[in-house]
């Protein structure tokens, strides 16, 4: 038996919609399918303005430009996250101030944020780890009192909620990923959400290489010109057409992931009760979009053994982030504070296979192997 960690899912209509896009004779960005996708997110979740991007990384880079980050500005980022969360701001000259994870959850420890704020701090970037919300009321309150902007890294958080509010709709900006490892995907893809009206116009310009082409398309100006900095952040219509096929099945994909997630949880709970490892704990204010199923081993040695054991049975379980404050690129730039919770998740967390086509029998087998 071979069970990969992830298998990208096709819902059936992807190629039909790509054909449709081709037959429309306009394959560059901001066409029919791009607008359908953007309108879906605006309508379904009440996001103010959505722009598809070629990746979540690009969406984060756009957010960093929109935050007007200048060299030396400080940005608060959890260390337990993907490279791009920090790198997007480093590209603009920011200094990253890493925040530890919570003791009970890999997400940012909201209580540790405020003491790290200095006169140079500009932005807080909460990451909704595994699609589970950070305590956004606390974070937005800190941001308001210190006049900071908030960029939600919602890469894993599609269709997930905080106190009934959709993630991605709370911060000034939010960035989603449609990479093939995420709940809905188009190979490589992403989206920036702009929730604050003040930034909507500039976002469109940065998106279109620093030009006002989007306005030109709508007939609002007679020619388009270079008006600001920007880059090529739009995906082609091929990508958007693929993504539309996934969006149409979002509900079904989510149900399946939750079923698998719950099966893992029920099956492994008795082992957690005996103290072999800990399972994810979700705060009351957060929903679970079943982006990832993970367990936290009692030591890095036990994790290594568990991964090796599963591999021997043909099951690919994987660890996750290494902690950006310890990374080759940033370790010398980090201010030296130790981040013990981040280190523990970096050393002990392991993710189990979770994808649409994973059968319930396979899940039961994986549980048995772990037992
Ligand atoms: C996947 C991911 C990203 C990067 O997404 P891309 O679309 O691959 O650029 C950024 N942040 C987090 C938390 C992620 O999980």
Short mmCIF file of C-alpha atoms and ligand atoms in Angstrom, two decimals:
data_model
loop_
_atom_site.label_atom_id
_atom_site.label_comp_id
_atom_site.label_asym_id
_atom_site.label_seq_id
_atom_site.Cartn_x
_atom_site.Cartn_y
_atom_site.Cartn_z
CA UNK A 1 0.00 0.00 0.00
CA UNK A 2 1.25 3.49 -0.90
CA UNK A 3 -0.51 6.51 0.58
CA UNK A 4 0.97 9.86 -0.41
CA UNK A 5 0.73 12.88 1.86
CA UNK A 6 -1.37 14.77 -0.67
CA UNK A 7 -3.08 14.09 -3.98
CA UNK A 8 -4.45 17.15 -5.78
CA UNK A 9 -8.12 16.66 -6.48
CA UNK A 10 -9.93 17.27 -9.77
CA UNK A 11 -13.64 17.92 -9.58
CA UNK A 12 -14.37 17.07 -13.24
CA UNK A 13 -15.03 20.35 -15.02
CA UNK A 14 -11.50 21.82 -14.97
CA UNK A 15 -10.67 20.99 -18.61
CA UNK A 16 -14.13 22.04 -19.84
CA UNK A 17 -13.72 25.46 -18.30
CA UNK A 18 -10.19 25.80 -19.67
CA UNK A 19 -11.61 25.00 -23.15
CA UNK A 20 -14.28 27.60 -22.57
CA UNK A 21 -11.60 30.15 -21.61
CA UNK A 22 -9.63 29.33 -24.76
CA UNK A 23 -12.71 29.69 -26.96
CA UNK A 24 -13.34 33.17 -25.55
CA UNK A 25 -10.13 34.27 -27.26
CA UNK A 26 -8.70 36.17 -24.28
CA UNK A 27 -6.34 34.19 -22.09
CA UNK A 28 -4.48 36.93 -20.23
CA UNK A 29 -5.65 37.94 -16.77
CA UNK A 30 -8.72 39.76 -15.47
CA UNK A 31 -11.12 38.08 -17.90
CA UNK A 32 -14.37 36.12 -17.58
CA UNK A 33 -13.25 33.41 -15.13
CA UNK A 34 -11.05 35.70 -13.05
CA UNK A 35 -14.06 37.91 -12.46
CA UNK A 36 -16.33 34.96 -11.69
CA UNK A 37 -13.89 33.72 -9.04
CA UNK A 38 -13.44 37.17 -7.50
CA UNK A 39 -17.19 37.82 -7.44
CA UNK A 40 -17.76 34.48 -5.75
CA UNK A 41 -15.48 35.35 -2.84
CA UNK A 42 -16.86 38.88 -2.55
CA UNK A 43 -20.44 37.56 -2.54
CA UNK A 44 -20.02 34.46 -0.43
CA UNK A 45 -17.87 35.95 2.33
CA UNK A 46 -18.54 39.67 2.04
CA UNK A 47 -14.90 40.49 1.28
CA UNK A 48 -14.66 44.09 0.07
CA UNK A 49 -12.42 43.53 -2.95
CA UNK A 50 -10.74 40.36 -4.20
CA UNK A 51 -7.97 40.10 -6.79
CA UNK A 52 -6.71 36.72 -7.98
CA UNK A 53 -2.92 36.39 -7.96
CA UNK A 54 -0.45 33.84 -9.23
CA UNK A 55 0.22 32.65 -5.67
CA UNK A 56 -0.36 33.52 -2.04
CA UNK A 57 3.29 34.60 -2.01
CA UNK A 58 2.44 37.24 -4.63
CA UNK A 59 -0.63 38.28 -2.66
CA UNK A 60 1.61 38.80 0.40
CA UNK A 61 4.06 40.83 -1.70
CA UNK A 62 1.20 43.02 -2.88
CA UNK A 63 0.08 43.44 0.73
CA UNK A 64 3.59 44.52 1.75
CA UNK A 65 3.59 47.20 -0.97
CA UNK A 66 0.09 48.34 0.01
CA UNK A 67 1.23 48.65 3.64
CA UNK A 68 3.89 51.02 2.29
CA UNK A 69 6.68 49.19 4.10
CA UNK A 70 9.94 51.18 4.13
CA UNK A 71 13.43 49.90 4.97
CA UNK A 72 13.75 49.41 8.73
CA UNK A 73 10.02 49.13 9.39
CA UNK A 74 9.18 46.26 11.72
CA UNK A 75 6.65 43.54 10.99
CA UNK A 76 5.37 41.05 13.58
CA UNK A 77 5.17 37.52 12.17
CA UNK A 78 4.86 34.12 13.85
CA UNK A 79 8.05 32.12 13.43
CA UNK A 80 6.08 28.93 12.90
CA UNK A 81 4.95 29.67 9.33
CA UNK A 82 5.86 29.40 5.68
CA UNK A 83 8.77 31.45 4.33
CA UNK A 84 6.59 33.77 2.25
CA UNK A 85 4.78 35.22 5.28
CA UNK A 86 8.04 36.93 6.24
CA UNK A 87 9.87 37.09 2.92
CA UNK A 88 7.23 39.30 1.26
CA UNK A 89 8.01 42.04 3.81
CA UNK A 90 11.78 41.43 3.77
CA UNK A 91 11.71 42.22 0.03
CA UNK A 92 10.58 45.74 0.96
CA UNK A 93 13.34 46.13 3.54
CA UNK A 94 11.37 45.23 6.65
CA UNK A 95 12.87 43.84 9.81
CA UNK A 96 10.95 40.77 10.93
CA UNK A 97 10.18 40.46 14.63
CA UNK A 98 9.19 36.86 15.27
CA UNK A 99 6.41 35.99 17.71
CA UNK A 100 6.20 32.61 19.44
CA UNK A 101 3.35 30.13 18.96
CA UNK A 102 0.71 29.57 21.62
CA UNK A 103 1.40 26.79 24.07
CA UNK A 104 -1.82 24.96 23.13
CA UNK A 105 -1.82 25.73 19.40
CA UNK A 106 0.80 26.38 16.66
CA UNK A 107 -0.75 29.78 15.80
CA UNK A 108 0.65 33.13 16.97
CA UNK A 109 0.48 33.79 20.73
CA UNK A 110 -1.69 36.91 20.77
CA UNK A 111 -0.61 37.76 24.33
CA UNK A 112 3.03 38.08 23.28
CA UNK A 113 2.41 40.61 20.51
CA UNK A 114 2.01 43.86 22.39
CA UNK A 115 5.34 43.81 24.27
CA UNK A 116 7.17 43.49 20.92
CA UNK A 117 5.71 46.68 19.45
CA UNK A 118 8.16 49.58 18.97
CA UNK A 119 7.81 52.99 17.25
CA UNK A 120 8.97 51.27 14.00
CA UNK A 121 6.27 48.57 14.04
CA UNK A 122 3.88 48.85 11.08
CA UNK A 123 2.13 45.52 10.53
CA UNK A 124 0.97 42.35 12.30
CA UNK A 125 0.66 39.21 10.16
CA UNK A 126 -1.42 36.54 11.90
CA UNK A 127 -1.33 33.13 10.19
CA UNK A 128 -4.44 30.97 10.55
CA UNK A 129 -2.54 27.74 11.00
CA UNK A 130 -4.31 24.67 9.61
CA UNK A 131 -7.22 26.98 8.75
CA UNK A 132 -7.94 27.64 12.44
CA UNK A 133 -8.47 31.27 13.40
CA UNK A 134 -6.11 33.36 15.47
CA UNK A 135 -7.89 35.38 18.17
CA UNK A 136 -8.65 38.24 15.78
CA UNK A 137 -10.52 40.50 18.25
CA UNK A 138 -7.39 40.67 20.39
CA UNK A 139 -5.14 41.29 17.38
CA UNK A 140 -7.40 43.94 15.80
CA UNK A 141 -7.66 45.71 19.13
CA UNK A 142 -3.87 45.85 19.51
CA UNK A 143 -3.56 47.06 15.91
CA UNK A 144 -6.12 49.79 16.46
CA UNK A 145 -4.51 51.09 19.64
CA UNK A 146 -1.04 51.20 18.03
CA UNK A 147 -2.17 52.32 14.57
CA UNK A 148 -0.90 49.18 12.83
CA UNK A 149 -2.17 47.35 9.76
CA UNK A 150 -3.16 43.67 9.88
CA UNK A 151 -2.50 41.26 7.02
CA UNK A 152 -4.16 37.88 7.55
CA UNK A 153 -2.12 35.03 6.08
CA UNK A 154 -5.22 33.02 5.25
CA UNK A 155 -3.33 30.69 2.86
CA UNK A 156 -4.86 27.64 4.56
CA UNK A 157 -8.07 29.25 5.74
CA UNK A 158 -10.59 29.14 2.90
CA UNK A 159 -14.15 28.75 4.20
CA UNK A 160 -13.19 28.98 7.86
CA UNK A 161 -14.64 31.32 10.51
CA UNK A 162 -13.87 33.30 13.64
CA UNK A 163 -16.89 34.00 15.87
CA UNK A 164 -19.06 33.56 12.79
CA UNK A 165 -16.99 35.92 10.63
CA UNK A 166 -15.16 34.50 7.61
CA UNK A 167 -11.37 34.45 7.88
CA UNK A 168 -9.91 36.79 5.33
CA UNK A 169 -12.59 39.38 6.06
CA UNK A 170 -11.23 40.77 9.32
CA UNK A 171 -7.76 42.24 8.69
CA UNK A 172 -7.08 45.24 6.45
CA UNK A 173 -5.77 42.67 3.96
CA UNK A 174 -5.85 38.89 3.63
CA UNK A 175 -3.95 36.48 1.41
CA UNK A 176 -5.22 33.09 0.26
CA UNK A 177 -3.42 30.25 -1.50
CA UNK A 178 -4.74 27.90 -4.17
CA UNK A 179 -1.53 25.87 -4.34
CA UNK A 180 -2.19 22.20 -5.03
CA UNK A 181 -1.73 21.36 -1.33
CA UNK A 182 -4.60 23.61 -0.24
CA UNK A 183 -8.34 22.80 0.13
CA UNK A 184 -9.20 24.23 -3.29
CA UNK A 185 -6.44 24.60 -5.81
CA UNK A 186 -5.32 25.45 -9.34
CA UNK A 187 -1.74 24.18 -9.20
CA UNK A 188 -0.26 27.55 -8.32
CA UNK A 189 -2.60 30.39 -7.45
CA UNK A 190 -3.69 32.84 -4.81
CA UNK A 191 -5.81 35.86 -3.98
CA UNK A 192 -5.45 39.12 -2.11
CA UNK A 193 -8.45 40.50 -0.25
CA UNK A 194 -8.63 44.23 0.43
CA UNK A 195 -11.11 44.95 3.20
CA UNK A 196 -10.23 48.60 3.69
CA UNK A 197 -11.69 50.86 1.01
CA UNK A 198 -8.71 53.24 1.20
CA UNK A 199 -6.45 50.67 -0.49
CA UNK A 200 -8.73 49.29 -3.22
CA UNK A 201 -7.69 51.56 -6.06
CA UNK A 202 -3.97 51.24 -5.44
CA UNK A 203 -4.30 47.45 -5.15
CA UNK A 204 -5.62 47.24 -8.69
CA UNK A 205 -2.72 49.34 -9.99
CA UNK A 206 -0.03 47.30 -8.22
CA UNK A 207 -1.74 44.16 -9.56
CA UNK A 208 -1.47 45.46 -13.14
CA UNK A 209 2.28 46.24 -13.23
CA UNK A 210 1.85 49.72 -11.80
CA UNK A 211 -0.55 50.82 -14.53
CA UNK A 212 -4.17 51.88 -14.46
CA UNK A 213 -5.11 49.20 -17.01
CA UNK A 214 -8.01 47.86 -14.93
CA UNK A 215 -9.65 51.29 -15.03
CA UNK A 216 -8.95 51.44 -18.77
CA UNK A 217 -10.70 48.07 -19.27
CA UNK A 218 -13.77 49.40 -17.54
CA UNK A 219 -13.73 52.43 -19.84
CA UNK A 220 -13.03 54.85 -16.99
CA UNK A 221 -9.90 56.30 -18.65
CA UNK A 222 -9.06 56.62 -22.35
CA UNK A 223 -5.54 55.19 -22.21
CA UNK A 224 -3.54 53.38 -19.60
CA UNK A 225 -0.24 54.61 -18.23
CA UNK A 226 2.40 53.89 -15.61
CA UNK A 227 1.17 55.47 -12.37
CA UNK A 228 2.85 53.60 -9.47
CA UNK A 229 5.13 50.65 -8.66
CA UNK A 230 3.72 47.20 -9.29
CA UNK A 231 4.39 43.87 -10.88
CA UNK A 232 2.69 41.11 -12.85
CA UNK A 233 0.50 39.56 -10.21
CA UNK A 234 -2.45 38.40 -12.35
CA UNK A 235 -2.92 34.74 -13.20
CA UNK A 236 -3.99 33.85 -16.73
CA UNK A 237 -7.56 32.85 -17.52
CA UNK A 238 -6.39 29.22 -17.81
CA UNK A 239 -5.62 29.24 -14.11
CA UNK A 240 -8.83 31.07 -13.19
CA UNK A 241 -10.94 28.63 -15.27
CA UNK A 242 -9.40 25.69 -13.40
CA UNK A 243 -10.03 27.40 -10.07
CA UNK A 244 -13.67 28.07 -10.96
CA UNK A 245 -14.27 24.32 -11.34
CA UNK A 246 -12.93 23.84 -7.81
CA UNK A 247 -14.94 26.70 -6.34
CA UNK A 248 -18.13 25.14 -7.69
CA UNK A 249 -17.42 22.06 -5.55
CA UNK A 250 -16.11 23.83 -2.48
CA UNK A 251 -18.93 22.58 -0.23
CA UNK A 252 -18.46 18.96 -1.22
CA UNK A 253 -14.66 19.11 -0.91
CA UNK A 254 -14.98 20.59 2.57
CA UNK A 255 -17.47 17.93 3.72
CA UNK A 256 -15.15 15.17 2.62
CA UNK A 257 -12.11 16.69 4.34
CA UNK A 258 -14.07 17.14 7.57
CA UNK A 259 -15.24 13.52 7.46
CA UNK A 260 -11.64 12.32 7.17
CA UNK A 261 -10.47 14.76 9.84
CA UNK A 262 -13.12 13.59 12.31
CA UNK A 263 -12.35 9.94 11.64
CA UNK A 264 -8.69 10.55 12.47
CA UNK A 265 -9.62 12.45 15.60
CA UNK A 266 -12.02 9.80 16.95
CA UNK A 267 -9.62 6.98 16.09
CA UNK A 268 -6.59 8.60 17.72
CA UNK A 269 -8.31 10.09 20.77
CA UNK A 270 -7.76 6.98 22.96
CA UNK A 271 -4.01 7.23 22.29
CA UNK A 272 -4.00 10.89 23.23
CA UNK A 273 -5.83 10.02 26.45
CA UNK A 274 -3.00 7.62 27.27
CA UNK A 275 -0.47 10.41 26.77
CA UNK A 276 1.26 9.18 23.60
CA UNK A 277 0.82 12.52 21.80
CA UNK A 278 -1.54 15.48 21.64
CA UNK A 279 -4.21 16.12 19.02
CA UNK A 280 -5.29 19.53 17.65
CA UNK A 281 -7.26 21.68 20.09
CA UNK A 282 -9.45 24.33 18.57
CA UNK A 283 -10.58 27.39 20.52
CA UNK A 284 -14.36 27.87 20.81
CA UNK A 285 -14.26 30.90 18.54
CA UNK A 286 -12.74 29.00 15.60
CA UNK A 287 -14.21 26.60 13.06
CA UNK A 288 -12.24 23.73 11.56
CA UNK A 289 -11.96 23.75 7.75
CA UNK A 290 -10.01 20.48 7.92
CA UNK A 291 -7.04 21.87 6.06
CA UNK A 292 -4.63 19.65 7.97
CA UNK A 293 -4.67 16.83 10.48
CA UNK A 294 -1.66 16.78 12.75
CA UNK A 295 -0.51 15.36 16.03
CA UNK A 296 2.22 16.61 18.32
CA UNK A 297 4.60 13.92 19.58
CA UNK A 298 6.20 14.04 23.00
CA UNK A 299 9.72 14.38 21.58
CA UNK A 300 11.49 14.85 18.24
CA UNK A 301 12.86 11.29 18.59
CA UNK A 302 9.35 9.86 18.83
CA UNK A 303 8.28 11.87 15.83
CA UNK A 304 11.21 10.57 13.76
CA UNK A 305 10.29 7.01 14.73
CA UNK A 306 6.60 7.51 13.95
CA UNK A 307 7.34 8.97 10.51
CA UNK A 308 9.78 6.12 9.77
CA UNK A 309 7.27 3.51 10.95
CA UNK A 310 4.51 4.91 8.76
CA UNK A 311 6.88 5.15 5.82
CA UNK A 312 7.67 1.46 6.21
CA UNK A 313 3.95 0.78 5.83
CA UNK A 314 3.83 2.96 2.71
CA UNK A 315 2.24 6.00 4.38
CA UNK A 316 3.83 9.39 3.87
CA UNK A 317 3.43 11.53 6.99
CA UNK A 318 5.40 14.77 7.09
CA UNK A 319 6.53 17.37 9.57
CA UNK A 320 5.89 21.04 8.90
CA UNK A 321 7.74 24.34 9.44
CA UNK A 322 11.23 24.55 10.87
CA UNK A 323 10.82 27.92 12.61
CA UNK A 324 11.91 30.92 10.56
CA UNK A 325 13.95 32.41 13.43
CA UNK A 326 16.28 29.40 13.05
CA UNK A 327 16.40 29.50 9.25
CA UNK A 328 19.69 29.80 7.37
CA UNK A 329 18.63 33.19 6.00
CA UNK A 330 17.30 34.80 9.14
CA UNK A 331 19.10 33.21 12.11
CA UNK A 332 21.78 35.95 12.20
CA UNK A 333 19.19 38.71 11.75
CA UNK A 334 16.89 37.42 14.49
CA UNK A 335 17.18 39.28 17.80
CA UNK A 336 18.09 36.08 19.65
CA UNK A 337 14.93 35.63 21.72
CA UNK A 338 14.13 31.96 22.21
CA UNK A 339 10.73 30.83 20.96
CA UNK A 340 10.15 27.57 22.82
CA UNK A 341 6.64 26.79 21.61
CA UNK A 342 7.64 27.30 17.99
CA UNK A 343 10.65 25.03 18.55
CA UNK A 344 8.42 22.34 20.03
CA UNK A 345 6.04 22.36 17.04
CA UNK A 346 9.00 22.44 14.66
CA UNK A 347 10.44 19.38 16.39
CA UNK A 348 7.38 17.35 17.30
CA UNK A 349 4.45 18.08 14.94
CA UNK A 350 3.59 15.56 12.24
CA UNK A 351 0.86 15.83 9.60
CA UNK A 352 -1.05 12.82 8.31
CA UNK A 353 -2.32 12.34 4.74
CA UNK A 354 -5.52 14.28 4.08
CA UNK A 355 -6.98 14.66 0.60
CA UNK A 356 -10.31 14.21 -1.14
CA UNK A 357 -9.57 10.80 -2.66
CA UNK A 358 -8.27 9.28 0.59
CA UNK A 359 -10.66 6.43 1.39
CA UNK A 360 -12.08 5.90 4.84
CA UNK A 361 -10.54 2.40 4.81
CA UNK A 362 -7.15 3.97 4.24
CA UNK A 363 -7.72 6.35 7.14
CA UNK A 364 -8.62 3.39 9.39
CA UNK A 365 -5.45 1.60 8.30
CA UNK A 366 -3.30 4.64 9.06
CA UNK A 367 -4.88 4.83 12.52
CA UNK A 368 -4.09 1.14 13.05
CA UNK A 369 -0.47 1.62 11.98
CA UNK A 370 -0.12 4.43 14.49
CA UNK A 371 -1.67 2.27 17.22
C1 LIG B 1 0.87 27.70 1.28
C2 LIG B 1 1.20 28.86 2.16
C3 LIG B 1 1.77 30.05 1.66
C4 LIG B 1 2.24 30.19 0.24
O1 LIG B 1 1.28 29.96 -0.70
P1 LIG B 1 1.70 29.93 -2.27
O2 LIG B 1 0.37 30.01 -2.95
O3 LIG B 1 2.38 28.62 -2.49
O4 LIG B 1 2.56 31.08 -2.53
C5 LIG B 1 1.95 31.11 2.52
N1 LIG B 1 1.63 31.03 3.82
C6 LIG B 1 1.11 29.90 4.35
C7 LIG B 1 0.74 29.88 5.79
C8 LIG B 1 0.89 28.78 3.54
O5 LIG B 1 0.38 27.67 4.08
#
